């Protein structure tokens, strides 16, 4: 691990509009985000807190489709080809059109990898293989609630990255970084996978606490809340997003 923090920032494709989502993306990159996690809106994001749930609901109310989200991602990729983009969504959006077909379209849009929390690493409907066939990676999710034996199996499975959810429950509320957190992160990284640590990250203080144990800090709801607060003032939205990104990517 490194004391230098890489920020993976999360936003919802199309929220509140594609134009404002692109404004937020530019501000995130300007603020130091080195990786982008772009969520395809989903009608029942069970692990997401109220900020992301509301964002998804509002985007879907515009009849926003998966193809619209992929088009947004393609636009972002063309503007920032050096920034890895990871799709975050849920299994049904990937499974319904066919896992192989979905991964092919994602790769064509410029996606580097997939984060699908409800597809477990050892029963993923062929997602890992389909990602490999299309030059992407599957990033499985580890949770503190996993049995030690299962966590050890995941850590040793050879994934390039593992997303470590820092606590159980829904994201959005603030997460405390304590000895249990760092022990969990150490277990996730035992197999030499790079660890992405997220869930309730809102401050630079939390990033500094996580930096020795992760390869990237993931922050999402904090940015979605800022977008919601400033959605009627693009300039204010951009300033606030960039400032918060700089705070979290503080080292």
mmCIF file of C-alpha atoms in Angstrom:
data_model
loop_
_atom_site.group_PDB
_atom_site.id
_atom_site.type_symbol
_atom_site.label_atom_id
_atom_site.label_comp_id
_atom_site.label_asym_id
_atom_site.label_seq_id
_atom_site.Cartn_x
_atom_site.Cartn_y
_atom_site.Cartn_z
ATOM 1 C CA UNK A 1 0.000 0.000 0.000
ATOM 2 C CA UNK A 2 1.009 3.631 -0.373
ATOM 3 C CA UNK A 3 0.690 6.768 1.705
ATOM 4 C CA UNK A 4 -0.360 8.511 -1.501
ATOM 5 C CA UNK A 5 -4.132 8.435 -1.846
ATOM 6 C CA UNK A 6 -5.846 7.655 -5.145
ATOM 7 C CA UNK A 7 -9.453 8.816 -5.188
ATOM 8 C CA UNK A 8 -12.049 6.711 -6.971
ATOM 9 C CA UNK A 9 -15.050 8.995 -7.182
ATOM 10 C CA UNK A 10 -18.582 7.731 -7.679
ATOM 11 C CA UNK A 11 -21.406 9.422 -9.537
ATOM 12 C CA UNK A 12 -24.698 8.353 -11.082
ATOM 13 C CA UNK A 13 -24.846 8.516 -14.876
ATOM 14 C CA UNK A 14 -27.312 11.149 -16.017
ATOM 15 C CA UNK A 15 -27.858 12.771 -12.612
ATOM 16 C CA UNK A 16 -29.458 15.220 -12.589
ATOM 17 C CA UNK A 17 -28.830 15.603 -16.328
ATOM 18 C CA UNK A 18 -26.065 14.309 -18.567
ATOM 19 C CA UNK A 19 -24.755 17.880 -18.918
ATOM 20 C CA UNK A 20 -24.518 18.462 -15.162
ATOM 21 C CA UNK A 21 -23.138 14.961 -14.578
ATOM 22 C CA UNK A 22 -20.389 15.817 -17.065
ATOM 23 C CA UNK A 23 -19.760 19.108 -15.244
ATOM 24 C CA UNK A 24 -19.393 17.126 -12.008
ATOM 25 C CA UNK A 25 -17.058 14.658 -13.702
ATOM 26 C CA UNK A 26 -14.790 17.439 -14.905
ATOM 27 C CA UNK A 27 -14.694 18.891 -11.397
ATOM 28 C CA UNK A 28 -13.882 15.494 -9.888
ATOM 29 C CA UNK A 29 -10.946 15.035 -12.251
ATOM 30 C CA UNK A 30 -9.766 18.602 -11.620
ATOM 31 C CA UNK A 31 -9.950 17.873 -7.894
ATOM 32 C CA UNK A 32 -7.700 14.850 -8.171
ATOM 33 C CA UNK A 33 -9.911 11.833 -8.893
ATOM 34 C CA UNK A 34 -7.718 9.226 -10.534
ATOM 35 C CA UNK A 35 -10.468 6.664 -11.105
ATOM 36 C CA UNK A 36 -14.171 7.055 -11.883
ATOM 37 C CA UNK A 37 -16.907 4.722 -10.688
ATOM 38 C CA UNK A 38 -20.004 5.514 -12.727
ATOM 39 C CA UNK A 39 -23.256 3.967 -11.590
ATOM 40 C CA UNK A 40 -25.870 2.909 -14.089
ATOM 41 C CA UNK A 41 -29.192 3.873 -12.463
ATOM 42 C CA UNK A 42 -31.083 0.953 -10.993
ATOM 43 C CA UNK A 43 -34.602 0.841 -9.544
ATOM 44 C CA UNK A 44 -33.707 -0.912 -6.277
ATOM 45 C CA UNK A 45 -30.088 -0.164 -5.304
ATOM 46 C CA UNK A 46 -30.277 -2.069 -2.032
ATOM 47 C CA UNK A 47 -26.829 -1.135 -0.686
ATOM 48 C CA UNK A 48 -27.144 2.523 -1.601
ATOM 49 C CA UNK A 49 -28.229 5.140 0.897
ATOM 50 C CA UNK A 50 -30.933 7.757 0.327
ATOM 51 C CA UNK A 51 -28.772 10.186 -1.669
ATOM 52 C CA UNK A 52 -27.924 7.648 -4.383
ATOM 53 C CA UNK A 53 -31.373 6.026 -4.264
ATOM 54 C CA UNK A 54 -33.004 9.401 -4.914
ATOM 55 C CA UNK A 55 -30.581 10.166 -7.723
ATOM 56 C CA UNK A 56 -31.314 6.837 -9.422
ATOM 57 C CA UNK A 57 -35.055 7.345 -9.050
ATOM 58 C CA UNK A 58 -34.948 10.797 -10.642
ATOM 59 C CA UNK A 59 -32.817 9.652 -13.568
ATOM 60 C CA UNK A 60 -35.031 6.639 -14.242
ATOM 61 C CA UNK A 61 -38.097 8.901 -14.156
ATOM 62 C CA UNK A 62 -36.741 10.443 -17.369
ATOM 63 C CA UNK A 63 -36.901 6.998 -19.011
ATOM 64 C CA UNK A 64 -33.109 6.845 -18.902
ATOM 65 C CA UNK A 65 -31.928 3.535 -20.297
ATOM 66 C CA UNK A 66 -28.767 1.487 -19.952
ATOM 67 C CA UNK A 67 -27.735 2.591 -23.439
ATOM 68 C CA UNK A 68 -28.037 6.231 -22.326
ATOM 69 C CA UNK A 69 -25.703 5.500 -19.429
ATOM 70 C CA UNK A 70 -23.183 3.819 -21.724
ATOM 71 C CA UNK A 71 -23.335 6.805 -24.067
ATOM 72 C CA UNK A 72 -22.574 9.097 -21.114
ATOM 73 C CA UNK A 73 -19.625 6.897 -20.143
ATOM 74 C CA UNK A 74 -18.354 6.959 -23.721
ATOM 75 C CA UNK A 75 -18.486 10.772 -23.654
ATOM 76 C CA UNK A 76 -16.501 10.853 -20.411
ATOM 77 C CA UNK A 77 -13.959 8.361 -21.750
ATOM 78 C CA UNK A 78 -13.367 10.406 -24.898
ATOM 79 C CA UNK A 79 -12.688 13.519 -22.813
ATOM 80 C CA UNK A 80 -10.560 11.749 -20.190
ATOM 81 C CA UNK A 81 -9.052 8.699 -21.928
ATOM 82 C CA UNK A 82 -6.335 8.430 -19.263
ATOM 83 C CA UNK A 83 -8.825 8.011 -16.376
ATOM 84 C CA UNK A 84 -10.006 4.403 -15.776
ATOM 85 C CA UNK A 85 -13.800 4.129 -15.675
ATOM 86 C CA UNK A 86 -15.561 1.367 -13.766
ATOM 87 C CA UNK A 87 -19.255 0.632 -14.117
ATOM 88 C CA UNK A 88 -21.079 0.071 -10.860
ATOM 89 C CA UNK A 89 -24.529 -1.463 -11.156
ATOM 90 C CA UNK A 90 -26.547 -4.521 -10.242
ATOM 91 C CA UNK A 91 -26.768 -7.991 -11.654
ATOM 92 C CA UNK A 92 -30.043 -7.773 -13.515
ATOM 93 C CA UNK A 93 -28.834 -4.950 -15.769
ATOM 94 C CA UNK A 94 -25.904 -7.116 -16.808
ATOM 95 C CA UNK A 95 -27.704 -10.454 -16.908
ATOM 96 C CA UNK A 96 -30.866 -9.409 -18.796
ATOM 97 C CA UNK A 97 -29.179 -8.531 -22.122
ATOM 98 C CA UNK A 98 -26.640 -11.330 -21.632
ATOM 99 C CA UNK A 99 -23.418 -10.969 -19.677
ATOM 100 C CA UNK A 100 -21.160 -11.342 -22.716
ATOM 101 C CA UNK A 101 -23.195 -8.867 -24.779
ATOM 102 C CA UNK A 102 -23.260 -6.323 -21.954
ATOM 103 C CA UNK A 103 -19.511 -6.556 -21.365
ATOM 104 C CA UNK A 104 -18.823 -6.098 -25.070
ATOM 105 C CA UNK A 105 -20.878 -2.894 -25.135
ATOM 106 C CA UNK A 106 -19.250 -1.635 -21.945
ATOM 107 C CA UNK A 107 -15.763 -2.203 -23.347
ATOM 108 C CA UNK A 108 -16.699 -0.405 -26.552
ATOM 109 C CA UNK A 109 -17.766 2.583 -24.435
ATOM 110 C CA UNK A 110 -14.334 2.719 -22.815
ATOM 111 C CA UNK A 111 -14.998 0.915 -19.548
ATOM 112 C CA UNK A 112 -12.024 -0.593 -17.703
ATOM 113 C CA UNK A 113 -13.954 -2.831 -15.340
ATOM 114 C CA UNK A 114 -17.183 -3.821 -13.612
ATOM 115 C CA UNK A 115 -18.302 -3.588 -9.985
ATOM 116 C CA UNK A 116 -21.503 -5.617 -9.554
ATOM 117 C CA UNK A 117 -22.073 -6.121 -5.799
ATOM 118 C CA UNK A 118 -24.818 -8.738 -6.048
ATOM 119 C CA UNK A 119 -22.828 -11.104 -8.277
ATOM 120 C CA UNK A 120 -20.538 -13.006 -5.859
ATOM 121 C CA UNK A 121 -16.981 -13.676 -6.992
ATOM 122 C CA UNK A 122 -17.450 -17.451 -7.175
ATOM 123 C CA UNK A 123 -20.910 -17.448 -8.765
ATOM 124 C CA UNK A 124 -20.844 -14.457 -11.085
ATOM 125 C CA UNK A 125 -22.805 -15.711 -14.112
ATOM 126 C CA UNK A 126 -19.630 -15.616 -16.211
ATOM 127 C CA UNK A 127 -18.878 -11.943 -15.527
ATOM 128 C CA UNK A 128 -15.168 -12.389 -14.767
ATOM 129 C CA UNK A 129 -14.590 -14.368 -17.957
ATOM 130 C CA UNK A 130 -16.629 -11.965 -20.099
ATOM 131 C CA UNK A 131 -14.649 -9.046 -18.695
ATOM 132 C CA UNK A 132 -11.349 -10.749 -19.551
ATOM 133 C CA UNK A 133 -12.526 -11.494 -23.077
ATOM 134 C CA UNK A 134 -13.241 -7.785 -23.567
ATOM 135 C CA UNK A 135 -10.091 -6.358 -22.001
ATOM 136 C CA UNK A 136 -11.759 -5.384 -18.726
ATOM 137 C CA UNK A 137 -11.635 -6.638 -15.150
ATOM 138 C CA UNK A 138 -14.309 -7.732 -12.720
ATOM 139 C CA UNK A 139 -13.906 -6.170 -9.281
ATOM 140 C CA UNK A 140 -15.649 -8.276 -6.620
ATOM 141 C CA UNK A 141 -16.902 -6.791 -3.375
ATOM 142 C CA UNK A 142 -15.681 -7.892 0.057
ATOM 143 C CA UNK A 143 -17.694 -7.109 3.178
ATOM 144 C CA UNK A 144 -16.797 -7.280 6.889
ATOM 145 C CA UNK A 145 -19.660 -9.745 7.352
ATOM 146 C CA UNK A 146 -17.948 -12.384 5.206
ATOM 147 C CA UNK A 147 -16.795 -15.514 7.016
ATOM 148 C CA UNK A 148 -12.994 -15.560 7.424
ATOM 149 C CA UNK A 149 -12.688 -18.654 5.228
ATOM 150 C CA UNK A 150 -14.658 -17.047 2.420
ATOM 151 C CA UNK A 151 -12.780 -13.775 2.707
ATOM 152 C CA UNK A 152 -9.499 -15.683 2.505
ATOM 153 C CA UNK A 153 -10.748 -17.491 -0.604
ATOM 154 C CA UNK A 154 -11.647 -14.179 -2.254
ATOM 155 C CA UNK A 155 -8.335 -12.583 -1.293
ATOM 156 C CA UNK A 156 -6.468 -15.472 -2.889
ATOM 157 C CA UNK A 157 -8.552 -15.679 -6.055
ATOM 158 C CA UNK A 158 -6.209 -13.542 -8.131
ATOM 159 C CA UNK A 159 -8.380 -10.487 -8.840
ATOM 160 C CA UNK A 160 -6.477 -7.325 -9.783
ATOM 161 C CA UNK A 161 -8.672 -5.235 -7.488
ATOM 162 C CA UNK A 162 -11.117 -5.977 -4.686
ATOM 163 C CA UNK A 163 -13.654 -3.423 -3.506
ATOM 164 C CA UNK A 164 -13.738 -3.475 0.289
ATOM 165 C CA UNK A 165 -17.018 -2.202 1.725
ATOM 166 C CA UNK A 166 -15.852 -0.756 5.015
ATOM 167 C CA UNK A 167 -18.967 -1.644 6.972
ATOM 168 C CA UNK A 168 -22.283 -3.435 6.678
ATOM 169 C CA UNK A 169 -25.558 -1.679 5.886
ATOM 170 C CA UNK A 170 -26.122 1.104 3.358
ATOM 171 C CA UNK A 171 -23.677 3.686 2.139
ATOM 172 C CA UNK A 172 -23.965 7.405 2.755
ATOM 173 C CA UNK A 173 -23.639 7.783 6.514
ATOM 174 C CA UNK A 174 -20.181 8.425 7.921
ATOM 175 C CA UNK A 175 -17.874 5.461 8.473
ATOM 176 C CA UNK A 176 -15.547 5.175 11.453
ATOM 177 C CA UNK A 177 -12.049 3.885 10.694
ATOM 178 C CA UNK A 178 -10.920 1.722 13.610
ATOM 179 C CA UNK A 179 -8.837 -1.364 14.341
ATOM 180 C CA UNK A 180 -11.589 -3.652 13.071
ATOM 181 C CA UNK A 181 -11.599 -1.739 9.777
ATOM 182 C CA UNK A 182 -7.852 -1.975 9.304
ATOM 183 C CA UNK A 183 -7.796 -5.675 10.223
ATOM 184 C CA UNK A 184 -10.494 -6.306 7.612
ATOM 185 C CA UNK A 185 -8.568 -4.353 4.967
ATOM 186 C CA UNK A 186 -5.395 -6.272 5.761
ATOM 187 C CA UNK A 187 -7.282 -9.535 5.271
ATOM 188 C CA UNK A 188 -8.699 -8.337 1.927
ATOM 189 C CA UNK A 189 -5.224 -7.464 0.678
ATOM 190 C CA UNK A 190 -3.468 -10.639 1.794
ATOM 191 C CA UNK A 191 -3.548 -12.142 -1.677
ATOM 192 C CA UNK A 192 -1.883 -9.071 -3.219
ATOM 193 C CA UNK A 193 -5.020 -7.738 -4.911
ATOM 194 C CA UNK A 194 -5.192 -3.951 -4.894
ATOM 195 C CA UNK A 195 -7.776 -2.802 -2.357
ATOM 196 C CA UNK A 196 -10.384 -0.119 -3.048
ATOM 197 C CA UNK A 197 -11.860 1.035 0.271
ATOM 198 C CA UNK A 198 -15.209 2.758 0.365
ATOM 199 C CA UNK A 199 -18.619 3.148 2.031
ATOM 200 C CA UNK A 200 -19.368 6.341 3.904
ATOM 201 C CA UNK A 201 -16.168 8.239 3.073
ATOM 202 C CA UNK A 202 -16.823 11.978 3.322
ATOM 203 C CA UNK A 203 -13.661 13.672 4.643
ATOM 204 C CA UNK A 204 -9.950 14.021 4.111
ATOM 205 C CA UNK A 205 -9.448 12.856 7.674
ATOM 206 C CA UNK A 206 -10.926 9.473 6.785
ATOM 207 C CA UNK A 207 -8.717 9.280 3.677
ATOM 208 C CA UNK A 208 -5.589 9.861 5.731
ATOM 209 C CA UNK A 209 -6.635 7.098 8.114
ATOM 210 C CA UNK A 210 -7.255 4.689 5.221
ATOM 211 C CA UNK A 211 -4.208 5.551 3.103
ATOM 212 C CA UNK A 212 -1.783 2.991 4.608
ATOM 213 C CA UNK A 213 -4.270 0.156 4.060
ATOM 214 C CA UNK A 214 -5.809 0.766 0.623
ATOM 215 C CA UNK A 215 -4.704 1.503 -2.918
ATOM 216 C CA UNK A 216 -7.636 3.840 -3.508
ATOM 217 C CA UNK A 217 -10.320 5.504 -1.428
ATOM 218 C CA UNK A 218 -13.842 5.372 -2.868
ATOM 219 C CA UNK A 219 -16.258 8.238 -2.182
ATOM 220 C CA UNK A 220 -19.719 8.564 -3.659
ATOM 221 C CA UNK A 221 -22.710 9.735 -1.650
ATOM 222 C CA UNK A 222 -20.829 12.846 -0.549
ATOM 223 C CA UNK A 223 -20.525 13.934 -4.179
ATOM 224 C CA UNK A 224 -24.105 13.002 -5.046
ATOM 225 C CA UNK A 225 -25.326 15.162 -2.162
ATOM 226 C CA UNK A 226 -23.256 18.108 -3.415
ATOM 227 C CA UNK A 227 -24.678 17.665 -6.923
ATOM 228 C CA UNK A 228 -28.206 17.639 -5.489
ATOM 229 C CA UNK A 229 -27.549 20.762 -3.426
ATOM 230 C CA UNK A 230 -26.117 22.751 -6.338
ATOM 231 C CA UNK A 231 -28.009 21.296 -9.291
ATOM 232 C CA UNK A 232 -29.474 24.698 -10.212
ATOM 233 C CA UNK A 233 -26.084 26.443 -10.284
ATOM 234 C CA UNK A 234 -23.525 24.674 -12.439
ATOM 235 C CA UNK A 235 -20.657 26.960 -11.442
ATOM 236 C CA UNK A 236 -21.304 26.434 -7.714
ATOM 237 C CA UNK A 237 -21.666 22.691 -8.321
ATOM 238 C CA UNK A 238 -18.302 22.579 -10.056
ATOM 239 C CA UNK A 239 -16.521 24.559 -7.323
ATOM 240 C CA UNK A 240 -17.994 22.491 -4.498
ATOM 241 C CA UNK A 241 -17.276 19.140 -6.168
ATOM 242 C CA UNK A 242 -13.687 20.089 -6.965
ATOM 243 C CA UNK A 243 -13.086 21.342 -3.420
ATOM 244 C CA UNK A 244 -14.435 18.171 -1.831
ATOM 245 C CA UNK A 245 -12.441 15.985 -4.228
ATOM 246 C CA UNK A 246 -9.271 17.880 -3.305
ATOM 247 C CA UNK A 247 -10.059 17.372 0.379
ATOM 248 C CA UNK A 248 -10.554 13.619 0.065
ATOM 249 C CA UNK A 249 -7.614 13.157 -2.333
ATOM 250 C CA UNK A 250 -5.587 15.083 0.189
ATOM 251 C CA UNK A 251 -2.152 13.437 -0.115
#
